[in-house]
Short mmCIF file of C-alpha atoms and ligand atoms in Angstrom, two decimals:
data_model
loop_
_atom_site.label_atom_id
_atom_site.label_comp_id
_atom_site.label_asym_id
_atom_site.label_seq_id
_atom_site.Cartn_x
_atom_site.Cartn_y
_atom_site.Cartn_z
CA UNK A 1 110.89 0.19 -108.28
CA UNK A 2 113.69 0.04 -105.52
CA UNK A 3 115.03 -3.09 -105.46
CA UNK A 4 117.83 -2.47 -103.51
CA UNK A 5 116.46 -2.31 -100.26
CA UNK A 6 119.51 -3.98 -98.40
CA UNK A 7 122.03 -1.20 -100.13
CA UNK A 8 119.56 0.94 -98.35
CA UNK A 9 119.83 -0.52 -94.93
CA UNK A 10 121.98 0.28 -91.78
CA UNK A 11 125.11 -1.51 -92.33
CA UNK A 12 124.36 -3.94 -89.74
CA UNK A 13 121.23 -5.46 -91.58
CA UNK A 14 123.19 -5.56 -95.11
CA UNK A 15 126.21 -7.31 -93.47
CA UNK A 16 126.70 -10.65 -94.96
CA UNK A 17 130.10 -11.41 -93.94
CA UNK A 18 130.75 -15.35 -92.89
CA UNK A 19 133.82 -13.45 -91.05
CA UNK A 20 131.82 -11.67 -88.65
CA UNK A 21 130.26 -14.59 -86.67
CA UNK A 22 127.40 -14.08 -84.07
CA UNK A 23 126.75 -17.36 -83.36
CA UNK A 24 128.72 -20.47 -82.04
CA UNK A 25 127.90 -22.53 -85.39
CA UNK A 26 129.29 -19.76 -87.70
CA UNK A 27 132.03 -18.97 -85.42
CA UNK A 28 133.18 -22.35 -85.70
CA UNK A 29 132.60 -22.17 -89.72
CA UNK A 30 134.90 -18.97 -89.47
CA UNK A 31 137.53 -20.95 -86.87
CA UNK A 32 137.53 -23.65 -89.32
CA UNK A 33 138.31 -21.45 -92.61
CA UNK A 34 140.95 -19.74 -91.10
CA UNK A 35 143.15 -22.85 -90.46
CA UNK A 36 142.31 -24.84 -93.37
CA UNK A 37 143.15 -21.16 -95.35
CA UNK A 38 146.56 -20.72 -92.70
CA UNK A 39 147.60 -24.58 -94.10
CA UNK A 40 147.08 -24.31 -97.17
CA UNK A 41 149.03 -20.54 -97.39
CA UNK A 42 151.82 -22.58 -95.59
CA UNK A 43 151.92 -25.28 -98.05
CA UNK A 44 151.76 -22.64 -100.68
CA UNK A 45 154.79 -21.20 -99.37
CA UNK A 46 156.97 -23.79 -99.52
CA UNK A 47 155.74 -25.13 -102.35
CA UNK A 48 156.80 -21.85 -104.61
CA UNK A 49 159.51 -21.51 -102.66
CA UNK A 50 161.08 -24.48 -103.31
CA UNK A 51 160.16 -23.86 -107.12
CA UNK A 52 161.58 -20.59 -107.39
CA UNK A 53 165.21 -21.71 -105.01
CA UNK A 54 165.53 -24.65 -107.67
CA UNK A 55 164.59 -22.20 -110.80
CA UNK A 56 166.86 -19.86 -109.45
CA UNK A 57 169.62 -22.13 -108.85
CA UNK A 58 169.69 -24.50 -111.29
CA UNK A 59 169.02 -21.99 -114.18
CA UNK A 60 170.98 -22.66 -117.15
CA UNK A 61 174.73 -21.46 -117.22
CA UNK A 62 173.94 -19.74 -120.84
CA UNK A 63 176.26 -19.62 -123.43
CA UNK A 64 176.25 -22.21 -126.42
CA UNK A 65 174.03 -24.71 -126.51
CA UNK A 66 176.49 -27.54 -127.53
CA UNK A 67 178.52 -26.19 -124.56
CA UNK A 68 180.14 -29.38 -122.25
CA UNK A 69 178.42 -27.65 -118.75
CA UNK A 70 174.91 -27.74 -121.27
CA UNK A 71 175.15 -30.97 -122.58
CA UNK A 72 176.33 -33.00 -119.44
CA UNK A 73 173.56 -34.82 -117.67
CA UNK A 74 172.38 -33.16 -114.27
CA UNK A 75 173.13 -35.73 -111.05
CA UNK A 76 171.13 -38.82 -111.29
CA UNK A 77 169.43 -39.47 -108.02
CA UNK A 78 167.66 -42.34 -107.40
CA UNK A 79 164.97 -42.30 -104.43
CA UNK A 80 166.05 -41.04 -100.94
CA UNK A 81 164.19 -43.02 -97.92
CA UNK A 82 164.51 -40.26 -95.64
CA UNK A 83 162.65 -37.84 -98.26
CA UNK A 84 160.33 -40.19 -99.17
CA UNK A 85 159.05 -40.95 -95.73
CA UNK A 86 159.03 -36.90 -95.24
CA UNK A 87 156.71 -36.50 -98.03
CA UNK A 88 154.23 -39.32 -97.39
CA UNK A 89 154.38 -38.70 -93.22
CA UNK A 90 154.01 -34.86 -93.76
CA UNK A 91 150.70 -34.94 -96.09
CA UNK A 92 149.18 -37.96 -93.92
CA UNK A 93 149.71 -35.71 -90.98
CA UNK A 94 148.22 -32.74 -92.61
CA UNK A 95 145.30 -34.75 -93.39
CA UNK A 96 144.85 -36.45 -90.19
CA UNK A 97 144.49 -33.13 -88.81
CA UNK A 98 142.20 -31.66 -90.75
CA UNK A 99 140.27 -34.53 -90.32
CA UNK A 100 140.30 -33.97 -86.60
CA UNK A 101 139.45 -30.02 -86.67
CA UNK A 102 136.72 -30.61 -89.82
CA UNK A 103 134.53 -33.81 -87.32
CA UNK A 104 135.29 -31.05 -84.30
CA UNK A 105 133.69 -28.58 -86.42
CA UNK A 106 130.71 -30.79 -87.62
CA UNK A 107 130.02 -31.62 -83.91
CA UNK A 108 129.44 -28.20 -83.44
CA UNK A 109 127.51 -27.25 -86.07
CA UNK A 110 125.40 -30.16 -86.14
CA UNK A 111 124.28 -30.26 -82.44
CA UNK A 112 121.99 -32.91 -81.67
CA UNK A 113 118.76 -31.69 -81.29
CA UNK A 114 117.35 -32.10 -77.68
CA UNK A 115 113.86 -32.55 -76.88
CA UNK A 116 112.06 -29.68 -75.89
CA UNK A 117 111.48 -29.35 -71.96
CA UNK A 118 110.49 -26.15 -70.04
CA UNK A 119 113.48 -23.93 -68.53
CA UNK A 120 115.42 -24.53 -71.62
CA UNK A 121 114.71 -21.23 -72.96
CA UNK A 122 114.59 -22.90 -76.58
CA UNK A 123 112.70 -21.97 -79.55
CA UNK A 124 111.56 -24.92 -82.26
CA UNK A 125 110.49 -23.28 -85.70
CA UNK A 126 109.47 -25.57 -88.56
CA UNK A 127 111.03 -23.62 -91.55
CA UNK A 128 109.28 -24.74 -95.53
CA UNK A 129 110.75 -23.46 -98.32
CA UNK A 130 108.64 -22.34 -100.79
CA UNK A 131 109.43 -20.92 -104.66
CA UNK A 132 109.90 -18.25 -103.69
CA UNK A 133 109.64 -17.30 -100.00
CA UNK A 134 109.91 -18.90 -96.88
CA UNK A 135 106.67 -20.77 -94.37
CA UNK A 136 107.69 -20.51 -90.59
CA UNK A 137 105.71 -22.71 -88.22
CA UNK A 138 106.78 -21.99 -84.35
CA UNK A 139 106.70 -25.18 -82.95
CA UNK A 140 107.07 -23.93 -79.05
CA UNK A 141 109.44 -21.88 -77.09
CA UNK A 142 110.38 -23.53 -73.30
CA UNK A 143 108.84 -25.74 -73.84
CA UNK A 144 105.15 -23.89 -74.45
CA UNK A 145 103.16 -25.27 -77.63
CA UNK A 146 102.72 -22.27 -80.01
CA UNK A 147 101.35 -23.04 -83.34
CA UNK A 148 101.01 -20.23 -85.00
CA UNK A 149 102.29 -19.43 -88.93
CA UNK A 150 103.81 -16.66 -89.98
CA UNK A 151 106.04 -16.08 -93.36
CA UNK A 152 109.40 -14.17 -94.33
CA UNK A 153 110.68 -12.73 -91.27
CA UNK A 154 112.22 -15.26 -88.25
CA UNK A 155 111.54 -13.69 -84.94
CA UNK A 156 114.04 -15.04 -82.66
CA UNK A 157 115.13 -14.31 -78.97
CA UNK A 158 118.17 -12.72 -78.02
CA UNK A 159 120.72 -15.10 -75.16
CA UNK A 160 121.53 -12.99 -72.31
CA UNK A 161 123.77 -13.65 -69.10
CA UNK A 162 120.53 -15.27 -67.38
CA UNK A 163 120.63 -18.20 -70.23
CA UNK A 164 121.00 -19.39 -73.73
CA UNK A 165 118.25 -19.12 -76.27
CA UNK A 166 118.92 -21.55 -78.95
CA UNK A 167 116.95 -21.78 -81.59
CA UNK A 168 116.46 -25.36 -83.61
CA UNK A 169 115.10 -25.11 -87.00
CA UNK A 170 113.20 -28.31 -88.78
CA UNK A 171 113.99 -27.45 -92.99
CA UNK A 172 111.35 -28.94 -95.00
CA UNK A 173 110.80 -27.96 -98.64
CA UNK A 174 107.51 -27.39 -100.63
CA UNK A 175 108.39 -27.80 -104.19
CA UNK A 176 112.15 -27.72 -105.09
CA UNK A 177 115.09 -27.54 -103.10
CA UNK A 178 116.10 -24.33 -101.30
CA UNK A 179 118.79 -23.26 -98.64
CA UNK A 180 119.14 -21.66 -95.39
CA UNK A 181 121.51 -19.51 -95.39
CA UNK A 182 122.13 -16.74 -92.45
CA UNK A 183 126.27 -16.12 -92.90
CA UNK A 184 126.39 -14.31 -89.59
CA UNK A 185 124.14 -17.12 -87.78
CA UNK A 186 125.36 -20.66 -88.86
CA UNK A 187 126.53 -22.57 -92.40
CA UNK A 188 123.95 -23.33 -95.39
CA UNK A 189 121.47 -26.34 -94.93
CA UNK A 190 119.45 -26.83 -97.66
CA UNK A 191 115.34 -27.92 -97.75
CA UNK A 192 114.82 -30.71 -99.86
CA UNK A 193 111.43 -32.37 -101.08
CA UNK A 194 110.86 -34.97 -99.22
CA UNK A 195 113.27 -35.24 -96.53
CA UNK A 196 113.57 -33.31 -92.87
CA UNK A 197 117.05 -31.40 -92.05
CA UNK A 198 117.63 -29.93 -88.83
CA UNK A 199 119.99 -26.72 -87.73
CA UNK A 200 120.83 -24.87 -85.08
CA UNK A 201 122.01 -21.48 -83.55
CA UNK A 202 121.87 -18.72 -80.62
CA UNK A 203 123.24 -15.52 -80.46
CA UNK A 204 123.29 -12.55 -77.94
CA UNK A 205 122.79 -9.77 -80.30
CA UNK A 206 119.78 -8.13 -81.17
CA UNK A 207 119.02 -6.94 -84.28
CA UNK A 208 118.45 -7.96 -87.77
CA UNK A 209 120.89 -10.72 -89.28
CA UNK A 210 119.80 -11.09 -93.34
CA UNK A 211 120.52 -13.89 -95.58
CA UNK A 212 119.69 -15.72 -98.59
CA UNK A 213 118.49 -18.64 -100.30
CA UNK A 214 121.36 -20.38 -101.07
CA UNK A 215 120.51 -23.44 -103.70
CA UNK A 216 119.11 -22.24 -106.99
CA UNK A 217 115.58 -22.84 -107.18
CA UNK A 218 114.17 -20.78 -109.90
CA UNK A 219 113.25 -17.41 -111.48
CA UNK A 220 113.28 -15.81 -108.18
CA UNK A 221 115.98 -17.99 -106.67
CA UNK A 222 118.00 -14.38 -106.21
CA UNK A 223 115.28 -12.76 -104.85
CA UNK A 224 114.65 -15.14 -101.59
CA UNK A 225 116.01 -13.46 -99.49
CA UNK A 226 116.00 -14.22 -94.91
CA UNK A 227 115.59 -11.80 -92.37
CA UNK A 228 115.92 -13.22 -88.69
CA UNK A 229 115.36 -10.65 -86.36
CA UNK A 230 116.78 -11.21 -82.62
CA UNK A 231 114.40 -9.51 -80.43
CA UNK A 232 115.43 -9.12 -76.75
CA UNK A 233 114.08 -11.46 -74.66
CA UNK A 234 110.72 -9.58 -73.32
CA UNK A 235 109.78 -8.07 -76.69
CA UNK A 236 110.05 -11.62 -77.86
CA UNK A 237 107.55 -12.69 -75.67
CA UNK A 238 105.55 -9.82 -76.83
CA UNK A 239 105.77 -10.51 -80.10
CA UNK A 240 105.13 -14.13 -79.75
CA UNK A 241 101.87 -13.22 -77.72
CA UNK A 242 100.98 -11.13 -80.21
CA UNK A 243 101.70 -13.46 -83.11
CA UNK A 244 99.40 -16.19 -82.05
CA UNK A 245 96.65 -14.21 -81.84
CA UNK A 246 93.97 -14.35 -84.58
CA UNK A 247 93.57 -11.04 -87.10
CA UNK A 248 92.23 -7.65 -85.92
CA UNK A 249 88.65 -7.86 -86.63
CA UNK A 250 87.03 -4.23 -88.15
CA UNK A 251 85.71 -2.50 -85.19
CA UNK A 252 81.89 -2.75 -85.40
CA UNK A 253 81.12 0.59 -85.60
CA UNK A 254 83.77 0.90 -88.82
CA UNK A 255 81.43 0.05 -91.76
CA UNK A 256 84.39 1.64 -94.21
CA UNK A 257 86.61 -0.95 -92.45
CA UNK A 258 84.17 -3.85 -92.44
CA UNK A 259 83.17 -3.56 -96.42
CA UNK A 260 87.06 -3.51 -96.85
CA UNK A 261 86.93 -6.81 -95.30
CA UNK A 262 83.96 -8.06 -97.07
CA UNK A 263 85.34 -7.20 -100.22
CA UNK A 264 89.14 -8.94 -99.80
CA UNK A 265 87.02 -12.11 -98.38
CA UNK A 266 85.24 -12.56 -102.33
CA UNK A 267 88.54 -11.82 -103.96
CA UNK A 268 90.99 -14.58 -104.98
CA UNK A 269 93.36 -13.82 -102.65
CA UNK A 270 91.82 -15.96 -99.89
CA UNK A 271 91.82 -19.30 -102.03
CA UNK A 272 96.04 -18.89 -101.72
CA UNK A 273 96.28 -17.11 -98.35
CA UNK A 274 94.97 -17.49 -94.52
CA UNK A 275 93.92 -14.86 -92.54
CA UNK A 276 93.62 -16.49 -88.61
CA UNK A 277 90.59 -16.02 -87.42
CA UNK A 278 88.28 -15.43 -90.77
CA UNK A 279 87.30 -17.42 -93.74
CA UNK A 280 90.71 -17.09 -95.80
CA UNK A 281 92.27 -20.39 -95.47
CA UNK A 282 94.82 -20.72 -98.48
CA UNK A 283 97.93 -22.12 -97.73
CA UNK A 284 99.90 -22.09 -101.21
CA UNK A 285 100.73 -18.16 -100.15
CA UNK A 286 102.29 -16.34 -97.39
CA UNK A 287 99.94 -16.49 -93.69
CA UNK A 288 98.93 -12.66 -94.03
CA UNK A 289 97.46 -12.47 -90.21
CA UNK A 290 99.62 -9.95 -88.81
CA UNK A 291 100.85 -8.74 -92.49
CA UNK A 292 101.56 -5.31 -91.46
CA UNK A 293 104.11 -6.98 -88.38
CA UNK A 294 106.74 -7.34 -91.13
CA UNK A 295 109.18 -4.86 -92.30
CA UNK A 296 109.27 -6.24 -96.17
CA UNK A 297 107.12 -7.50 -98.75
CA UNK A 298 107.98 -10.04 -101.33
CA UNK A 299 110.36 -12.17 -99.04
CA UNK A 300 112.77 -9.15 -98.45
CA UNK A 301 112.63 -7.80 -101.63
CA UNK A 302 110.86 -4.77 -101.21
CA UNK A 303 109.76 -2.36 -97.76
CA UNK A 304 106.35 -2.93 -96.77
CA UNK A 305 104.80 0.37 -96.76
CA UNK A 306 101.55 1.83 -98.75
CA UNK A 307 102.54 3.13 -102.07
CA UNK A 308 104.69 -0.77 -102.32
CA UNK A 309 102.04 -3.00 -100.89
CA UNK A 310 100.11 -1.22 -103.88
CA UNK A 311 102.33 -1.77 -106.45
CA UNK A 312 102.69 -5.46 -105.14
CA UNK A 313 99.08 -5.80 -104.88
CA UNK A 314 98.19 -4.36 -108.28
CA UNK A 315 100.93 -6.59 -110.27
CA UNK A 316 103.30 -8.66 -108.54
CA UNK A 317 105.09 -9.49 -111.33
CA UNK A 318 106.42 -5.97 -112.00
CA UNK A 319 107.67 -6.22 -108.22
CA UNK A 320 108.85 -9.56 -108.03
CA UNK A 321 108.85 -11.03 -111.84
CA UNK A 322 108.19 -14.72 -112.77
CA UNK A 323 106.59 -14.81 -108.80
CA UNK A 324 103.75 -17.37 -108.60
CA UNK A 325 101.19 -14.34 -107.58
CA UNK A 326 99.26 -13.61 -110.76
CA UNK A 327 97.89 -9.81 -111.17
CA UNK A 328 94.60 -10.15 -110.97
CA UNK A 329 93.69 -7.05 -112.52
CA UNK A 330 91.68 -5.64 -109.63
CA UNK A 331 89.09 -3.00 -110.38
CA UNK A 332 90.41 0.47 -108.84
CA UNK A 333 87.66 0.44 -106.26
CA UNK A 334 88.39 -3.22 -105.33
CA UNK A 335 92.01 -2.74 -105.32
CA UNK A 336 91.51 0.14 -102.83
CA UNK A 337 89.46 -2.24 -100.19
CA UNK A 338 91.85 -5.04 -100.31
CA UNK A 339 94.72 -2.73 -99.24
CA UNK A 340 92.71 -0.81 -96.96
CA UNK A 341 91.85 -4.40 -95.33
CA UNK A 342 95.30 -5.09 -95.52
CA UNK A 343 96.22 -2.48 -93.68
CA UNK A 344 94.07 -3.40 -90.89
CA UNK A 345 96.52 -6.83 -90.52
CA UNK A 346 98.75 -5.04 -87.45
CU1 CUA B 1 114.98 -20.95 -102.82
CU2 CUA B 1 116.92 -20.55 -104.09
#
């Protein structure tokens, strides 16, 4: 079983660095951890430097112990206002400022959230966590309701010179707490049961940005992993058109393709998952509409192609272990129509 499908990637898509920014929030995150890292190397430095000037020059004379030079008392110094006002004006100072940068910082991470109005080019998702993969809702994009659910893979749109596309994410959880975590995009947030966090970020580079849950939250905790893939603006749109609509129905001369669909709608499957458009209408799983849209299976964890959409299918838990999708132990002709219907999910 490969498990390693991000080893396997371009280096772009396994690039988790929080030192290679693409977005104002973790640029400022990066800002941030230089200076904080630049002060404290300073105050490191003179620190040791200090120690090792006094160890060096104050380092005992040798010779006997009983010696006069080793048994007379060092100086006796007692207080110095000028040094004491140095070292309780120089830490205040240091504090004070990184009290400045660290609220400047904050502001930008945690931009206010604007209402949504048309020309602002901005996408709302509603994320849910979920042990152990991730619910996206898209809220609306400039300002357009869209409403449709998808799961695992966050479709965003790319800024260009014409405008900004930021994109403002609602982080609910479903049983435990998670976290969002996207190094290249913007800092952690987590989900948490019961109570609504809001981020934010935009950036003008397309391609695939990958990430990871970031608060332990089970078995699979490691394997929940993010993809957000920045699509230029027009193949955006096109995706987003293509998203909201329901699933491919069998063409009606297709009877193969029709008892493949007859057959996954009196399986179990549909009691967990929703298929737009036909009688499936779970909701503990992953929306499986446009299945075959996504490039992984198993939040990230494995490529979605044939042979591992089988092996998922046919026992989940040798895929993804401890997962909450039970093998059902599918007959072999059963097994084949639920991929084959699968399949069909473009
Ligand atoms: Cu979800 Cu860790």
């Amino acid at each position: 079983m490969d498990f390693v499908l991000l080893a396997n990637g371009p280096e772009s898509v396994r690039n988790l660095s929080i030192f290679d920014p693409a977005s104002p929030p973790a640029e400022a995150i990066r800002s941030l951890s230089f200076l904080v890292a630049g002060i404290a190397a300073f105050i490191f430095i003179v620190v040791e430097g200090v120690l090792f000037y006094a160890v060096a020059k104050f380092r005992s004379p040798g010779g006997d112990r009983n010696s006069a030079v080793r048994q007379a008392e060092p100086p006796q110094v007692y207080g110095s206002k000028a040094i004491e006002i140095a070292w309780t004006a120089a830490p205040a100072l240091i504090v004070f400022i990184l009290v400045l940068v660290v609220t400047r910082t904050l502001w930008e991470v945690e931009r206010t959230r604007p209402e949504p109005k048309a020309g602002d080019h901005a996408l709302y998702v509603t994320v849910i966590g979920h042990q152990w993969w991730w619910e996206y809702v898209y809220e609306s994009y400039d300002d357009r309701r869209l409403g449709f659910v998808t799961a695992n893979e966050l479709h965003v749109p790319a800024s260009d010179k014409k405008s900004d596309r930021p994109v403002y994410l609602t982080l609910k959880s479903a049983d435990v707490c998670h976290s969002f975590w996207v190094p290249r995009l913007a800092g952690k947030t987590d989900l948490i049961p019961g109570h609504t966090n809001e981020m934010w970020f935009q950036t003008d580079k397309p391609g695939t940005f990958v990430g990871q849950c970031a608060e332990y939250c089970g078995t699979q905790h490691a394997n929940m992993l993010l993809r957000v893939v920045v699509d230029e603006p027009d193949e955006f749109e096109r995706w987003l058109k293509h998203e909201a609509e329901p699933a491919a129905e069998p063409a009606a001369g297709d009877a193969a393709a029709r008892d493949a669909k007859a057959a996954f709608m009196q399986q179990s499957c549909v009691k967990c998952h929703r298929v737009r458009g036909t009688t499936a209408y779970g909701k503990f799983g992953p929306d499986l509409t446009h299945l075959m849209s996504r490039q992984t299976l198993a939040a990230g964890v494995v490529a979605n192609d044939a042979e591992r959409l089988r092996q998922w299918v046919a026992d989940p838990q040798q895929v993804k272990p401890g997962c909450l999708m039970p093998a059902f132990k599918l007959e072999p002709s059963e097994l084949e129509s639920v991929i084959k219907y699968l399949a069909t999910l473009r």
